[in-house]
mmCIF file of C-alpha atoms in Angstrom:
data_model
loop_
_atom_site.group_PDB
_atom_site.id
_atom_site.type_symbol
_atom_site.label_atom_id
_atom_site.label_comp_id
_atom_site.label_asym_id
_atom_site.label_seq_id
_atom_site.Cartn_x
_atom_site.Cartn_y
_atom_site.Cartn_z
ATOM 1 C CA MET F 1 -18.578 -7.582 9.939
ATOM 2 C CA GLU F 2 -18.207 -11.254 10.819
ATOM 3 C CA TRP F 3 -14.450 -10.934 10.348
ATOM 4 C CA LEU F 4 -14.352 -7.903 12.678
ATOM 5 C CA ILE F 5 -16.578 -9.530 15.290
ATOM 6 C CA GLY F 6 -14.373 -12.626 15.211
ATOM 7 C CA GLY F 7 -11.448 -10.469 16.358
ATOM 8 C CA GLY F 8 -12.951 -9.944 19.809
ATOM 9 C CA PRO F 9 -13.436 -6.774 21.874
ATOM 10 C CA ILE F 10 -10.092 -5.237 20.844
ATOM 11 C CA MET F 11 -11.595 -4.747 17.380
ATOM 12 C CA ILE F 12 -13.751 -1.918 18.771
ATOM 13 C CA PRO F 13 -10.879 0.502 19.601
ATOM 14 C CA LEU F 14 -9.089 -0.630 16.434
ATOM 15 C CA PHE F 15 -12.165 0.213 14.359
ATOM 16 C CA ILE F 16 -12.359 3.641 16.034
ATOM 17 C CA CYS F 17 -8.685 4.202 15.204
ATOM 18 C CA SER F 18 -9.313 3.291 11.580
ATOM 19 C CA VAL F 19 -12.202 5.758 11.295
ATOM 20 C CA LEU F 20 -10.186 8.549 12.935
ATOM 21 C CA ALA F 21 -7.167 7.866 10.717
ATOM 22 C CA LEU F 22 -9.280 7.891 7.555
ATOM 23 C CA ALA F 23 -11.004 11.127 8.587
ATOM 24 C CA VAL F 24 -7.690 12.882 9.309
ATOM 25 C CA ILE F 25 -6.129 11.657 6.052
ATOM 26 C CA ILE F 26 -9.072 12.960 4.005
ATOM 27 C CA GLU F 27 -9.158 16.284 5.880
ATOM 28 C CA ARG F 28 -5.410 16.875 5.538
ATOM 29 C CA ALA F 29 -5.440 15.860 1.860
ATOM 30 C CA ILE F 30 -8.080 18.531 1.225
ATOM 31 C CA ASN F 31 -6.620 21.319 3.362
ATOM 32 C CA LEU F 32 -2.896 20.798 2.730
ATOM 33 C CA ARG F 33 -3.080 21.583 -0.956
ATOM 34 C CA ARG F 34 -0.628 24.181 -2.215
ATOM 35 C CA ASP F 35 -3.316 26.529 -3.532
ATOM 36 C CA LYS F 36 -4.972 26.556 -0.094
ATOM 37 C CA ILE F 37 -1.766 27.288 1.837
ATOM 38 C CA LEU F 38 0.345 29.398 -0.527
ATOM 39 C CA LYS F 39 -2.624 31.217 -1.993
ATOM 40 C CA PRO F 40 -1.927 32.957 -5.323
ATOM 41 C CA GLU F 41 -3.642 36.133 -4.055
ATOM 42 C CA ILE F 42 -1.125 36.426 -1.217
ATOM 43 C CA ILE F 43 1.816 35.812 -3.535
ATOM 44 C CA GLN F 44 0.504 38.540 -5.870
ATOM 45 C CA THR F 45 0.173 40.868 -2.872
ATOM 46 C CA ILE F 46 3.811 40.217 -1.944
ATOM 47 C CA GLU F 47 4.996 40.920 -5.468
ATOM 48 C CA ALA F 48 2.945 44.137 -5.566
ATOM 49 C CA ILE F 49 4.731 45.620 -2.533
ATOM 50 C CA ARG F 50 7.170 48.227 -3.789
ATOM 51 C CA SER F 51 7.373 50.677 -0.900
ATOM 52 C CA GLN F 52 5.911 51.546 2.494
ATOM 53 C CA LYS F 53 2.890 53.096 0.717
ATOM 54 C CA ASP F 54 1.765 49.649 -0.439
ATOM 55 C CA ILE F 55 1.704 48.181 3.059
ATOM 56 C CA PRO F 56 -1.819 49.328 4.165
ATOM 57 C CA LEU F 57 -3.407 47.795 1.059
ATOM 58 C CA ALA F 58 -1.451 44.558 1.555
ATOM 59 C CA ILE F 59 -2.555 44.356 5.212
ATOM 60 C CA SER F 60 -6.198 44.888 4.230
ATOM 61 C CA LYS F 61 -5.947 42.014 1.726
ATOM 62 C CA CYS F 62 -4.435 39.757 4.393
ATOM 63 C CA GLU F 63 -7.348 40.527 6.713
ATOM 64 C CA VAL F 64 -9.796 39.390 4.034
ATOM 65 C CA ILE F 65 -7.897 36.247 2.977
ATOM 66 C CA SER F 66 -7.574 33.799 5.879
ATOM 67 C CA GLY F 67 -4.852 31.224 6.334
ATOM 68 C CA PRO F 68 -1.377 30.683 7.835
ATOM 69 C CA PHE F 69 0.402 32.438 4.961
ATOM 70 C CA SER F 70 -1.728 35.589 5.178
ATOM 71 C CA ASN F 71 -1.376 35.599 8.978
ATOM 72 C CA LEU F 72 2.401 35.498 8.613
ATOM 73 C CA LEU F 73 2.417 38.253 5.989
ATOM 74 C CA ARG F 74 0.229 40.478 8.157
ATOM 75 C CA ARG F 75 2.619 39.950 11.065
ATOM 76 C CA ILE F 76 5.573 40.922 8.865
ATOM 77 C CA LEU F 77 3.898 44.088 7.579
ATOM 78 C CA THR F 78 2.976 45.377 11.043
ATOM 79 C CA ASN F 79 5.251 46.626 13.847
ATOM 80 C CA ASN F 80 7.489 48.414 11.364
ATOM 81 C CA HIS F 81 9.158 50.340 14.187
ATOM 82 C CA LEU F 82 11.271 47.221 14.810
ATOM 83 C CA THR F 83 14.808 46.911 13.510
ATOM 84 C CA ARG F 84 15.633 44.318 10.893
ATOM 85 C CA GLU F 85 17.059 41.949 13.532
ATOM 86 C CA GLU F 86 14.004 42.353 15.768
ATOM 87 C CA LYS F 87 11.697 41.847 12.797
ATOM 88 C CA PHE F 88 13.600 38.684 11.847
ATOM 89 C CA ILE F 89 13.090 37.273 15.360
ATOM 90 C CA ASP F 90 9.415 38.257 15.218
ATOM 91 C CA ILE F 91 9.016 36.462 11.885
ATOM 92 C CA GLN F 92 10.580 33.308 13.322
ATOM 93 C CA ALA F 93 8.142 33.361 16.256
ATOM 94 C CA ALA F 94 5.184 33.891 13.923
ATOM 95 C CA GLY F 95 6.457 31.132 11.637
ATOM 96 C CA ARG F 96 6.527 28.653 14.525
ATOM 97 C CA GLN F 97 2.930 29.509 15.376
ATOM 98 C CA GLU F 98 1.747 29.022 11.805
ATOM 99 C CA THR F 99 3.727 25.779 11.525
ATOM 100 C CA LYS F 100 1.746 24.418 14.472
ATOM 101 C CA ALA F 101 -1.452 25.378 12.652
ATOM 102 C CA LEU F 102 -0.331 23.455 9.568
ATOM 103 C CA GLU F 103 0.619 20.429 11.679
ATOM 104 C CA LYS F 104 -2.694 20.215 13.491
ATOM 105 C CA ARG F 105 -4.304 16.767 13.504
ATOM 106 C CA LEU F 106 -1.073 15.142 12.337
ATOM 107 C CA LEU F 107 -0.532 14.204 15.982
ATOM 108 C CA VAL F 108 -3.639 12.006 15.697
ATOM 109 C CA LEU F 109 -2.018 10.026 12.875
ATOM 110 C CA GLU F 110 1.227 9.764 14.832
ATOM 111 C CA VAL F 111 -0.581 8.392 17.879
ATOM 112 C CA ILE F 112 -2.643 5.942 15.823
ATOM 113 C CA THR F 113 0.526 4.716 14.107
ATOM 114 C CA ALA F 114 1.968 3.823 17.509
ATOM 115 C CA VAL F 115 -1.220 2.593 19.220
ATOM 116 C CA ALA F 116 -2.806 0.415 16.509
ATOM 117 C CA PRO F 117 -0.049 -2.265 16.424
ATOM 118 C CA LEU F 118 -0.019 -2.344 20.233
ATOM 119 C CA LEU F 119 -3.775 -2.877 20.310
ATOM 120 C CA GLY F 120 -3.318 -5.642 17.735
ATOM 121 C CA LEU F 121 -0.659 -7.219 19.938
ATOM 122 C CA LEU F 122 -2.947 -6.960 22.950
ATOM 123 C CA GLY F 123 -5.684 -8.734 21.002
ATOM 124 C CA THR F 124 -3.188 -11.439 20.066
ATOM 125 C CA VAL F 125 -2.210 -11.956 23.706
ATOM 126 C CA LEU F 126 -5.858 -12.138 24.781
ATOM 127 C CA GLY F 127 -6.600 -14.628 22.004
ATOM 128 C CA LEU F 128 -3.651 -16.807 23.008
ATOM 129 C CA GLU F 129 -4.784 -16.659 26.614
ATOM 130 C CA ASP F 130 -8.178 -18.031 25.590
ATOM 131 C CA ILE F 131 -6.485 -20.782 23.593
ATOM 132 C CA PHE F 132 -4.289 -21.870 26.503
ATOM 133 C CA GLY F 133 -7.279 -21.763 28.836
ATOM 134 C CA ILE F 134 -9.227 -24.110 26.572
ATOM 135 C CA ILE F 135 -6.226 -26.407 26.088
ATOM 136 C CA SER F 136 -5.782 -26.684 29.859
ATOM 137 C CA GLU F 137 -9.423 -27.746 30.190
ATOM 138 C CA LEU F 138 -10.015 -29.903 27.089
ATOM 139 C CA GLY F 139 -6.532 -30.812 25.898
ATOM 140 C CA LEU F 140 -5.065 -30.490 22.398
ATOM 141 C CA GLY F 141 -7.579 -32.807 20.743
ATOM 142 C CA GLN F 142 -10.354 -30.193 20.553
ATOM 143 C CA ALA F 143 -9.083 -27.939 17.766
ATOM 144 C CA ARG F 144 -12.515 -26.481 17.020
ATOM 145 C CA ALA F 145 -12.861 -25.345 20.616
ATOM 146 C CA PHE F 146 -9.952 -22.949 20.489
ATOM 147 C CA SER F 147 -10.411 -21.773 16.865
ATOM 148 C CA ALA F 148 -12.174 -18.627 18.094
ATOM 149 C CA GLY F 149 -9.177 -17.637 20.209
ATOM 150 C CA LEU F 150 -6.851 -18.332 17.313
ATOM 151 C CA ALA F 151 -8.957 -16.136 15.007
ATOM 152 C CA GLU F 152 -8.921 -13.352 17.589
ATOM 153 C CA ALA F 153 -5.135 -13.596 17.909
ATOM 154 C CA ILE F 154 -4.556 -13.379 14.150
ATOM 155 C CA ARG F 155 -7.218 -10.854 13.156
ATOM 156 C CA THR F 156 -6.354 -8.192 15.701
ATOM 157 C CA THR F 157 -2.697 -8.236 14.655
ATOM 158 C CA VAL F 158 -3.601 -8.026 10.978
ATOM 159 C CA PHE F 159 -6.110 -5.219 11.528
ATOM 160 C CA GLY F 160 -3.677 -3.288 13.742
ATOM 161 C CA LEU F 161 -0.984 -3.398 11.072
ATOM 162 C CA PHE F 162 -3.547 -2.617 8.369
ATOM 163 C CA ILE F 163 -4.329 0.622 10.224
ATOM 164 C CA ALA F 164 -0.799 1.541 11.299
ATOM 165 C CA ILE F 165 0.987 1.185 7.959
ATOM 166 C CA PRO F 166 -1.212 3.585 5.914
ATOM 167 C CA SER F 167 -1.300 5.984 8.881
ATOM 168 C CA LEU F 168 2.496 6.047 9.026
ATOM 169 C CA VAL F 169 2.777 6.631 5.271
ATOM 170 C CA ALA F 170 0.197 9.431 5.410
ATOM 171 C CA TYR F 171 1.861 11.056 8.421
ATOM 172 C CA SER F 172 5.274 11.038 6.742
ATOM 173 C CA TYR F 173 3.821 12.444 3.518
ATOM 174 C CA PHE F 174 1.891 15.279 5.192
ATOM 175 C CA ASP F 175 4.768 16.103 7.537
ATOM 176 C CA LYS F 176 7.102 16.469 4.555
ATOM 177 C CA LYS F 177 4.501 18.582 2.798
ATOM 178 C CA VAL F 178 4.255 20.928 5.789
ATOM 179 C CA ASP F 179 8.058 21.276 5.852
ATOM 180 C CA THR F 180 7.980 22.267 2.167
ATOM 181 C CA PHE F 181 5.277 24.872 2.754
ATOM 182 C CA VAL F 182 7.140 26.307 5.750
ATOM 183 C CA LEU F 183 10.343 26.581 3.717
ATOM 184 C CA GLU F 184 8.543 28.446 0.937
ATOM 185 C CA MET F 185 6.870 30.789 3.431
ATOM 186 C CA GLU F 186 10.276 31.533 4.943
ATOM 187 C CA GLU F 187 11.630 32.397 1.501
ATOM 188 C CA TYR F 188 8.734 34.771 0.827
ATOM 189 C CA SER F 189 9.181 36.275 4.305
ATOM 190 C CA MET F 190 12.825 37.068 3.612
ATOM 191 C CA HIS F 191 11.802 38.531 0.250
ATOM 192 C CA ILE F 192 9.426 40.932 2.008
ATOM 193 C CA LEU F 193 12.004 41.695 4.684
ATOM 194 C CA ASN F 194 14.490 42.740 2.013
ATOM 195 C CA LYS F 195 11.842 45.036 0.531
ATOM 196 C CA LEU F 196 11.039 46.628 3.877
ATOM 197 C CA TYR F 197 14.685 47.166 4.862
ATOM 198 C CA PRO F 198 16.513 47.941 1.593
ATOM 199 C CA ALA F 199 18.762 50.573 3.136
ATOM 200 C CA GLN F 200 20.212 48.135 5.670
ATOM 201 C CA ASP F 201 20.854 45.583 2.899
ATOM 202 C CA SER F 202 22.846 48.133 0.907
ATOM 203 C CA ASP F 203 24.797 49.182 4.013
ATOM 204 C CA LYS F 204 25.854 45.569 4.563
ATOM 205 C CA LYS F 205 27.071 45.340 0.990
#
């Protein structure tokens, strides 16, 4: 606490950023696990679809099991009056919506990654301003007098980078993980689409 207090008032928003970043990292680490996104029950439901008769049961399972993957599957299995091309466009629109759901709170990490070093730099500037103010009054011979400003200048920069670097690593990791999940959901979506429109696939061949 003494180290934080010695960094001056800029340490307050930096500390808030650190708490927010840690909370988001923990929350995303828990909720962006594969078994929570690509739930085995949904994958089994997809594999069990053999014909149009299996669709009502699959939809009922999707209504019970929540999540982006089940929402996408339910969207695919409804509105079967659409053509294959229209259904493909509908799937893309639904996929974009579910991608946004998976990316929620990652914006917080992105903002903290950009803001924390700037806050650290601001604290450095304020600390240097205090140092120059003391030097102008007392001269260079009073090193102890401007040690507080020097500590503020150094500590805010260090703390800002200490927050920004892990936040950037976590953001990049989770963003890549979301891309992987979206790619797999697209593959499963095309698998279902081929099951729902087998006649058009054979015509193309």
